[in-house]
Tab-separated table of N, CA and C in Angstrom:
chain	number	residue	atom	x	y	z
S	59	MET	N	-4.527	28.471	-65.675
S	59	MET	CA	-5.044	27.132	-65.480
S	59	MET	C	-6.566	27.122	-65.517
S	60	ILE	N	-7.167	28.115	-64.905
S	60	ILE	CA	-8.625	28.184	-64.887
S	60	ILE	C	-9.153	28.468	-66.287
S	61	SER	N	-8.449	29.317	-67.036
S	61	SER	CA	-8.914	29.632	-68.395
S	61	SER	C	-8.846	28.392	-69.288
S	62	ILE	N	-7.834	27.561	-69.107
S	62	ILE	CA	-7.741	26.322	-69.886
S	62	ILE	C	-8.895	25.397	-69.527
S	63	ALA	N	-9.220	25.313	-68.246
S	63	ALA	CA	-10.333	24.467	-67.805
S	63	ALA	C	-11.658	24.965	-68.380
S	64	ILE	N	-11.835	26.274	-68.440
S	64	ILE	CA	-13.067	26.835	-68.998
S	64	ILE	C	-13.167	26.532	-70.487
S	65	VAL	N	-12.058	26.673	-71.207
S	65	VAL	CA	-12.054	26.370	-72.641
S	65	VAL	C	-12.351	24.893	-72.874
S	66	VAL	N	-11.727	24.020	-72.089
S	66	VAL	CA	-11.965	22.576	-72.232
S	66	VAL	C	-13.424	22.251	-71.927
S	67	LEU	N	-13.977	22.836	-70.886
S	67	LEU	CA	-15.384	22.617	-70.547
S	67	LEU	C	-16.296	23.092	-71.667
S	68	PHE	N	-15.986	24.239	-72.232
S	68	PHE	CA	-16.777	24.785	-73.334
S	68	PHE	C	-16.745	23.846	-74.537
S	69	VAL	N	-15.563	23.353	-74.881
S	69	VAL	CA	-15.425	22.434	-76.017
S	69	VAL	C	-16.163	21.130	-75.749
S	70	VAL	N	-16.049	20.602	-74.526
S	70	VAL	CA	-16.744	19.353	-74.171
S	70	VAL	C	-18.251	19.533	-74.261
S	71	LEU	N	-18.773	20.666	-73.817
S	71	LEU	CA	-20.208	20.920	-73.904
S	71	LEU	C	-20.678	20.989	-75.351
S	72	ILE	N	-19.921	21.665	-76.199
S	72	ILE	CA	-20.313	21.774	-77.603
S	72	ILE	C	-20.251	20.416	-78.295
S	73	VAL	N	-19.158	19.693	-78.080
S	73	VAL	CA	-19.019	18.367	-78.694
S	73	VAL	C	-20.058	17.415	-78.131
S	74	GLY	N	-20.306	17.490	-76.833
S	74	GLY	CA	-21.318	16.629	-76.208
S	74	GLY	C	-22.709	16.893	-76.742
S	75	GLN	N	-23.033	18.150	-76.964
S	75	GLN	CA	-24.336	18.492	-77.512
S	75	GLN	C	-24.484	17.949	-78.935
S	76	GLY	N	-23.449	18.091	-79.741
S	76	GLY	CA	-23.491	17.560	-81.098
S	76	GLY	C	-23.587	16.052	-81.117
S	77	ALA	N	-22.821	15.389	-80.243
S	77	ALA	CA	-22.860	13.922	-80.176
S	77	ALA	C	-24.219	13.435	-79.690
S	78	ALA	N	-24.823	14.141	-78.731
S	78	ALA	CA	-26.142	13.754	-78.235
S	78	ALA	C	-27.194	13.868	-79.331
S	79	GLY	N	-27.137	14.953	-80.104
S	79	GLY	CA	-28.082	15.107	-81.216
S	79	GLY	C	-27.889	14.040	-82.272
S	80	PHE	N	-26.637	13.729	-82.581
S	80	PHE	CA	-26.317	12.695	-83.562
S	80	PHE	C	-26.864	11.342	-83.113
S	81	TYR	N	-26.610	10.982	-81.849
S	81	TYR	CA	-27.043	9.691	-81.329
S	81	TYR	C	-28.565	9.627	-81.201
S	82	THR	N	-29.200	10.735	-80.812
S	82	THR	CA	-30.656	10.775	-80.708
S	82	THR	C	-31.292	10.558	-82.076
S	83	ASN	N	-30.766	11.222	-83.103
S	83	ASN	CA	-31.290	11.012	-84.454
S	83	ASN	C	-31.086	9.581	-84.913
S	84	PHE	N	-29.918	9.024	-84.616
S	84	PHE	CA	-29.644	7.627	-84.957
S	84	PHE	C	-30.684	6.706	-84.324
S	85	LEU	N	-30.931	6.873	-83.030
S	85	LEU	CA	-31.906	6.024	-82.336
S	85	LEU	C	-33.314	6.220	-82.878
S	86	TRP	N	-33.704	7.464	-83.142
S	86	TRP	CA	-35.059	7.728	-83.609
S	86	TRP	C	-35.296	7.109	-84.984
S	87	PHE	N	-34.361	7.329	-85.908
S	87	PHE	CA	-34.532	6.777	-87.250
S	87	PHE	C	-34.556	5.254	-87.222
S	88	HIS	N	-33.696	4.635	-86.426
S	88	HIS	CA	-33.653	3.176	-86.393
S	88	HIS	C	-34.849	2.588	-85.660
S	89	SER	N	-35.347	3.261	-84.633
S	89	SER	CA	-36.529	2.744	-83.935
S	89	SER	C	-37.787	2.915	-84.788
S	90	SER	N	-37.759	3.873	-85.705
S	90	SER	CA	-38.898	4.079	-86.608
S	90	SER	C	-38.850	3.135	-87.800
S	91	GLY	N	-37.761	2.406	-87.946
S	91	GLY	CA	-37.641	1.459	-89.050
S	91	GLY	C	-37.138	2.072	-90.343
S	92	VAL	N	-36.601	3.288	-90.274
S	92	VAL	CA	-36.085	3.941	-91.473
S	92	VAL	C	-34.614	4.309	-91.275
S	93	GLY	N	-33.849	3.369	-90.799
S	93	GLY	CA	-32.432	3.596	-90.565
S	93	GLY	C	-31.677	3.904	-91.839
S	94	ASN	N	-32.173	3.387	-92.972
S	94	ASN	CA	-31.500	3.668	-94.246
S	94	ASN	C	-31.630	5.144	-94.625
S	95	VAL	N	-32.680	5.808	-94.197
S	95	VAL	CA	-32.834	7.248	-94.459
S	95	VAL	C	-31.760	8.013	-93.685
S	96	TRP	N	-31.562	7.633	-92.433
S	96	TRP	CA	-30.525	8.262	-91.614
S	96	TRP	C	-29.151	8.051	-92.240
S	97	ALA	N	-28.888	6.835	-92.690
S	97	ALA	CA	-27.596	6.538	-93.309
S	97	ALA	C	-27.401	7.348	-94.589
S	98	THR	N	-28.468	7.518	-95.368
S	98	THR	CA	-28.393	8.310	-96.589
S	98	THR	C	-28.103	9.773	-96.270
S	99	ILE	N	-28.766	10.307	-95.260
S	99	ILE	CA	-28.548	11.704	-94.877
S	99	ILE	C	-27.103	11.917	-94.427
S	100	ILE	N	-26.604	11.039	-93.569
S	100	ILE	CA	-25.243	11.185	-93.047
S	100	ILE	C	-24.212	11.028	-94.165
S	101	SER	N	-24.396	10.014	-95.008
S	101	SER	CA	-23.423	9.809	-96.092
S	101	SER	C	-23.454	10.959	-97.090
S	102	THR	N	-24.617	11.542	-97.322
S	102	THR	CA	-24.710	12.698	-98.224
S	102	THR	C	-24.007	13.907	-97.616
S	103	LYS	N	-24.228	14.142	-96.325
S	103	LYS	CA	-23.554	15.266	-95.660
S	103	LYS	C	-22.037	15.113	-95.720
S	104	VAL	N	-21.550	13.911	-95.451
S	104	VAL	CA	-20.104	13.675	-95.463
S	104	VAL	C	-19.546	13.823	-96.877
S	105	ALA	N	-20.244	13.263	-97.863
S	105	ALA	CA	-19.760	13.333	-99.250
S	105	ALA	C	-19.697	14.776	-99.740
S	106	ILE	N	-20.741	15.553	-99.462
S	106	ILE	CA	-20.754	16.952	-99.891
S	106	ILE	C	-19.614	17.717	-99.217
S	107	ALA	N	-19.428	17.493	-97.915
S	107	ALA	CA	-18.366	18.190	-97.204
S	107	ALA	C	-16.994	17.823	-97.757
S	108	VAL	N	-16.757	16.549	-98.018
S	108	VAL	CA	-15.453	16.110	-98.519
S	108	VAL	C	-15.181	16.669	-99.914
S	109	VAL	N	-16.179	16.623	-100.786
S	109	VAL	CA	-15.993	17.123	-102.154
S	109	VAL	C	-15.673	18.619	-102.141
S	110	PHE	N	-16.436	19.389	-101.387
S	110	PHE	CA	-16.194	20.826	-101.375
S	110	PHE	C	-14.934	21.193	-100.612
S	111	MET	N	-14.557	20.394	-99.619
S	111	MET	CA	-13.276	20.618	-98.956
S	111	MET	C	-12.126	20.420	-99.931
S	112	ALA	N	-12.214	19.371	-100.734
S	112	ALA	CA	-11.150	19.096	-101.702
S	112	ALA	C	-11.073	20.192	-102.763
S	113	ILE	N	-12.227	20.628	-103.252
S	113	ILE	CA	-12.245	21.690	-104.260
S	113	ILE	C	-11.685	22.991	-103.679
S	114	ALA	N	-12.149	23.353	-102.474
S	114	ALA	CA	-11.675	24.585	-101.847
S	114	ALA	C	-10.187	24.499	-101.546
S	115	PHE	N	-9.723	23.347	-101.066
S	115	PHE	CA	-8.301	23.171	-100.779
S	115	PHE	C	-7.475	23.388	-102.037
S	116	ALA	N	-7.888	22.753	-103.142
S	116	ALA	CA	-7.130	22.865	-104.386
S	116	ALA	C	-7.102	24.310	-104.896
S	117	LEU	N	-8.247	24.978	-104.869
S	117	LEU	CA	-8.304	26.349	-105.366
S	117	LEU	C	-7.481	27.313	-104.502
S	118	ILE	N	-7.605	27.177	-103.198
S	118	ILE	CA	-6.866	28.079	-102.307
S	118	ILE	C	-5.372	27.808	-102.390
S	119	PHE	N	-4.986	26.537	-102.462
S	119	PHE	CA	-3.567	26.202	-102.586
S	119	PHE	C	-3.006	26.760	-103.891
S	120	ALA	N	-3.768	26.627	-104.980
S	120	ALA	CA	-3.320	27.165	-106.265
S	120	ALA	C	-3.192	28.688	-106.208
S	121	CYS	N	-4.147	29.347	-105.576
S	121	CYS	CA	-4.083	30.801	-105.454
S	121	CYS	C	-2.876	31.240	-104.630
S	122	LEU	N	-2.601	30.529	-103.544
S	122	LEU	CA	-1.426	30.875	-102.733
S	122	LEU	C	-0.132	30.646	-103.497
S	123	ALA	N	-0.086	29.601	-104.309
S	123	ALA	CA	1.112	29.347	-105.118
S	123	ALA	C	1.292	30.444	-106.163
S	124	ILE	N	0.197	30.877	-106.772
S	124	ILE	CA	0.274	31.960	-107.763
S	124	ILE	C	0.721	33.253	-107.097
S	125	VAL	N	0.168	33.549	-105.949
S	125	VAL	CA	0.560	34.767	-105.227
S	125	VAL	C	2.038	34.720	-104.868
S	126	GLU	N	2.505	33.551	-104.460
S	126	GLU	CA	3.922	33.425	-104.122
S	126	GLU	C	4.809	33.697	-105.337
S	127	LYS	N	4.415	33.183	-106.495
S	127	LYS	CA	5.202	33.407	-107.719
S	127	LYS	C	5.165	34.876	-108.133
S	128	VAL	N	4.001	35.500	-108.038
S	128	VAL	CA	3.869	36.896	-108.455
S	128	VAL	C	4.655	37.818	-107.523
S	129	THR	N	4.598	37.555	-106.228
S	129	THR	CA	5.308	38.430	-105.293
S	129	THR	C	6.820	38.277	-105.388
S	130	GLU	N	7.294	37.132	-105.833
S	130	GLU	CA	8.734	36.981	-106.022
S	130	GLU	C	9.247	37.944	-107.078
S	131	ARG	N	8.458	38.133	-108.127
S	131	ARG	CA	8.877	39.034	-109.213
S	131	ARG	C	8.722	40.496	-108.834
S	132	THR	N	7.654	40.828	-108.109
S	132	THR	CA	7.377	42.235	-107.812
S	132	THR	C	8.033	42.709	-106.527
S	133	LEU	N	8.614	41.801	-105.746
S	133	LEU	CA	9.218	42.181	-104.481
S	133	LEU	C	10.385	43.143	-104.677
S	134	SER	N	11.155	42.926	-105.702
S	134	SER	CA	12.319	43.789	-105.922
S	134	SER	C	11.932	45.179	-106.420
S	135	LEU	N	10.701	45.355	-106.877
S	135	LEU	CA	10.264	46.653	-107.380
S	135	LEU	C	9.890	47.625	-106.262
S	136	ALA	N	9.499	47.102	-105.100
S	136	ALA	CA	9.065	47.969	-104.008
S	136	ALA	C	10.282	48.600	-103.328
S	137	PRO	N	10.214	49.905	-103.012
S	137	PRO	CA	11.367	50.567	-102.410
S	137	PRO	C	11.561	50.200	-100.930
S	138	ASP	N	10.495	49.929	-100.200
S	138	ASP	CA	10.585	49.687	-98.758
S	138	ASP	C	10.237	48.228	-98.461
S	139	THR	N	11.188	47.332	-98.599
S	139	THR	CA	10.876	45.909	-98.489
S	139	THR	C	11.658	45.190	-97.397
S	140	GLU	N	12.246	45.905	-96.477
S	140	GLU	CA	13.035	45.254	-95.424
S	140	GLU	C	12.165	44.348	-94.556
S	141	LEU	N	11.000	44.834	-94.171
S	141	LEU	CA	10.089	44.029	-93.357
S	141	LEU	C	9.636	42.794	-94.124
S	142	VAL	N	9.334	42.957	-95.386
S	142	VAL	CA	8.907	41.831	-96.221
S	142	VAL	C	10.035	40.819	-96.358
S	143	ARG	N	11.249	41.294	-96.530
S	143	ARG	CA	12.395	40.378	-96.654
S	143	ARG	C	12.612	39.573	-95.376
S	144	ARG	N	12.456	40.230	-94.218
S	144	ARG	CA	12.612	39.496	-92.949
S	144	ARG	C	11.503	38.461	-92.778
S	145	TYR	N	10.287	38.854	-93.135
S	145	TYR	CA	9.162	37.912	-93.050
S	145	TYR	C	9.398	36.711	-93.962
S	146	ARG	N	9.809	36.979	-95.183
S	146	ARG	CA	10.053	35.897	-96.143
S	146	ARG	C	11.207	34.996	-95.700
S	147	SER	N	12.223	35.564	-95.060
S	147	SER	CA	13.333	34.731	-94.599
S	147	SER	C	12.875	33.768	-93.502
S	148	LEU	N	11.871	34.154	-92.743
S	148	LEU	CA	11.333	33.260	-91.717
S	148	LEU	C	10.362	32.231	-92.290
S	149	VAL	N	9.544	32.637	-93.247
S	149	VAL	CA	8.468	31.788	-93.748
S	149	VAL	C	8.907	30.897	-94.911
S	150	THR	N	9.807	31.347	-95.740
S	150	THR	CA	10.182	30.616	-96.951
S	150	THR	C	10.593	29.165	-96.705
S	151	PRO	N	11.368	28.845	-95.664
S	151	PRO	CA	11.711	27.436	-95.457
S	151	PRO	C	10.491	26.556	-95.155
S	152	HIS	N	9.424	27.173	-94.667
S	152	HIS	CA	8.222	26.425	-94.297
S	152	HIS	C	7.032	26.806	-95.182
S	153	ALA	N	7.280	27.307	-96.370
S	153	ALA	CA	6.214	27.830	-97.221
S	153	ALA	C	5.200	26.756	-97.600
S	154	LEU	N	5.654	25.575	-97.912
S	154	LEU	CA	4.732	24.508	-98.297
S	154	LEU	C	3.812	24.141	-97.141
S	155	ILE	N	4.372	24.017	-95.953
S	155	ILE	CA	3.556	23.673	-94.786
S	155	ILE	C	2.542	24.777	-94.500
S	156	VAL	N	2.960	26.028	-94.600
S	156	VAL	CA	2.056	27.153	-94.358
S	156	VAL	C	0.923	27.151	-95.379
S	157	LYS	N	1.242	26.936	-96.650
S	157	LYS	CA	0.206	26.902	-97.686
S	157	LYS	C	-0.772	25.745	-97.463
S	158	VAL	N	-0.251	24.582	-97.095
S	158	VAL	CA	-1.114	23.420	-96.870
S	158	VAL	C	-2.032	23.656	-95.676
S	159	VAL	N	-1.487	24.190	-94.583
S	159	VAL	CA	-2.305	24.416	-93.387
S	159	VAL	C	-3.388	25.452	-93.653
S	160	ILE	N	-3.024	26.554	-94.284
S	160	ILE	CA	-4.015	27.597	-94.588
S	160	ILE	C	-5.077	27.056	-95.541
S	161	SER	N	-4.662	26.324	-96.556
S	161	SER	CA	-5.615	25.754	-97.512
S	161	SER	C	-6.537	24.743	-96.840
S	162	PHE	N	-5.968	23.925	-95.953
S	162	PHE	CA	-6.775	22.920	-95.264
S	162	PHE	C	-7.810	23.563	-94.352
S	163	LEU	N	-7.387	24.557	-93.565
S	163	LEU	CA	-8.317	25.208	-92.642
S	163	LEU	C	-9.435	25.939	-93.387
S	164	ALA	N	-9.084	26.633	-94.451
S	164	ALA	CA	-10.116	27.316	-95.244
S	164	ALA	C	-11.021	26.308	-95.930
S	165	GLY	N	-10.446	25.229	-96.466
S	165	GLY	CA	-11.249	24.179	-97.090
S	165	GLY	C	-12.170	23.499	-96.100
S	166	LEU	N	-11.694	23.298	-94.876
S	166	LEU	CA	-12.515	22.693	-93.828
S	166	LEU	C	-13.710	23.576	-93.506
S	167	ALA	N	-13.472	24.868	-93.384
S	167	ALA	CA	-14.566	25.800	-93.085
S	167	ALA	C	-15.583	25.839	-94.223
S	168	LEU	N	-15.094	25.901	-95.450
S	168	LEU	CA	-16.005	25.954	-96.595
S	168	LEU	C	-16.737	24.628	-96.798
S	169	GLY	N	-16.038	23.525	-96.624
S	169	GLY	CA	-16.665	22.211	-96.797
S	169	GLY	C	-17.709	21.927	-95.735
S	170	ALA	N	-17.423	22.304	-94.497
S	170	ALA	CA	-18.385	22.088	-93.421
S	170	ALA	C	-19.640	22.926	-93.638
S	171	GLY	N	-19.466	24.105	-94.186
S	171	GLY	CA	-20.617	24.960	-94.453
S	171	GLY	C	-21.527	24.420	-95.542
S	172	THR	N	-20.956	23.742	-96.505
S	172	THR	CA	-21.777	23.227	-97.605
S	172	THR	C	-22.522	21.949	-97.244
S	173	SER	N	-22.106	21.260	-96.185
S	173	SER	CA	-22.804	20.019	-95.821
S	173	SER	C	-24.234	20.292	-95.372
S	174	GLY	N	-24.546	21.527	-95.033
S	174	GLY	CA	-25.907	21.890	-94.671
S	174	GLY	C	-26.858	21.921	-95.855
S	175	GLN	N	-26.328	21.788	-97.045
S	175	GLN	CA	-27.155	21.810	-98.264
S	175	GLN	C	-27.530	20.397	-98.725
S	176	TRP	N	-27.533	19.438	-97.812
S	176	TRP	CA	-27.775	18.049	-98.181
S	176	TRP	C	-29.168	17.842	-98.754
S	177	GLN	N	-30.170	18.564	-98.251
S	177	GLN	CA	-31.533	18.392	-98.773
S	177	GLN	C	-31.615	18.818	-100.233
S	178	HIS	N	-30.959	19.917	-100.574
S	178	HIS	CA	-30.976	20.388	-101.956
S	178	HIS	C	-30.331	19.361	-102.884
S	179	TRP	N	-29.222	18.776	-102.446
S	179	TRP	CA	-28.545	17.777	-103.279
S	179	TRP	C	-29.408	16.535	-103.449
S	180	LEU	N	-30.028	16.061	-102.371
S	180	LEU	CA	-30.869	14.858	-102.482
S	180	LEU	C	-32.088	15.114	-103.354
S	181	LEU	N	-32.675	16.296	-103.251
S	181	LEU	CA	-33.801	16.624	-104.116
S	181	LEU	C	-33.377	16.737	-105.569
S	182	PHE	N	-32.182	17.266	-105.814
S	182	PHE	CA	-31.664	17.388	-107.174
S	182	PHE	C	-31.316	16.021	-107.759
S	183	SER	N	-30.702	15.172	-106.968
S	183	SER	CA	-30.252	13.873	-107.492
S	183	SER	C	-31.341	12.813	-107.524
S	184	HIS	N	-32.473	13.037	-106.858
S	184	HIS	CA	-33.584	12.091	-106.866
S	184	HIS	C	-34.887	12.809	-107.218
S	185	PRO	N	-34.996	13.348	-108.430
S	185	PRO	CA	-36.230	14.070	-108.775
S	185	PRO	C	-37.408	13.110	-108.937
S	186	VAL	N	-38.577	13.603	-108.652
S	186	VAL	CA	-39.775	12.775	-108.797
S	186	VAL	C	-40.766	13.457	-109.698
């Protein structure tokens, strides 16, 4: 019970810190009269993250589907496959869900990482 409380407190502190920074930037940009700059930065970060999440999701899902097809053919060639057969008997009914979840989580990590490149994208798309 205490460990759950510590984890919840840790998550609340991290989320609270991020929300405070977000709201502080919102207030500063709008009080300075350049709220459209803040909106451009946020929309660019979100767009970059969504685009790269979708690309990463599609690529990882395709790779997992290819691996699944290849292992179906080569599984019978391996002499010691009892453990693999038991694993596949458990996972195969839920293979689509497993592929989607793994692809989504990896895409989320990759997409979130690319949103930090918003300055490079804005400089590239608005050259002077």
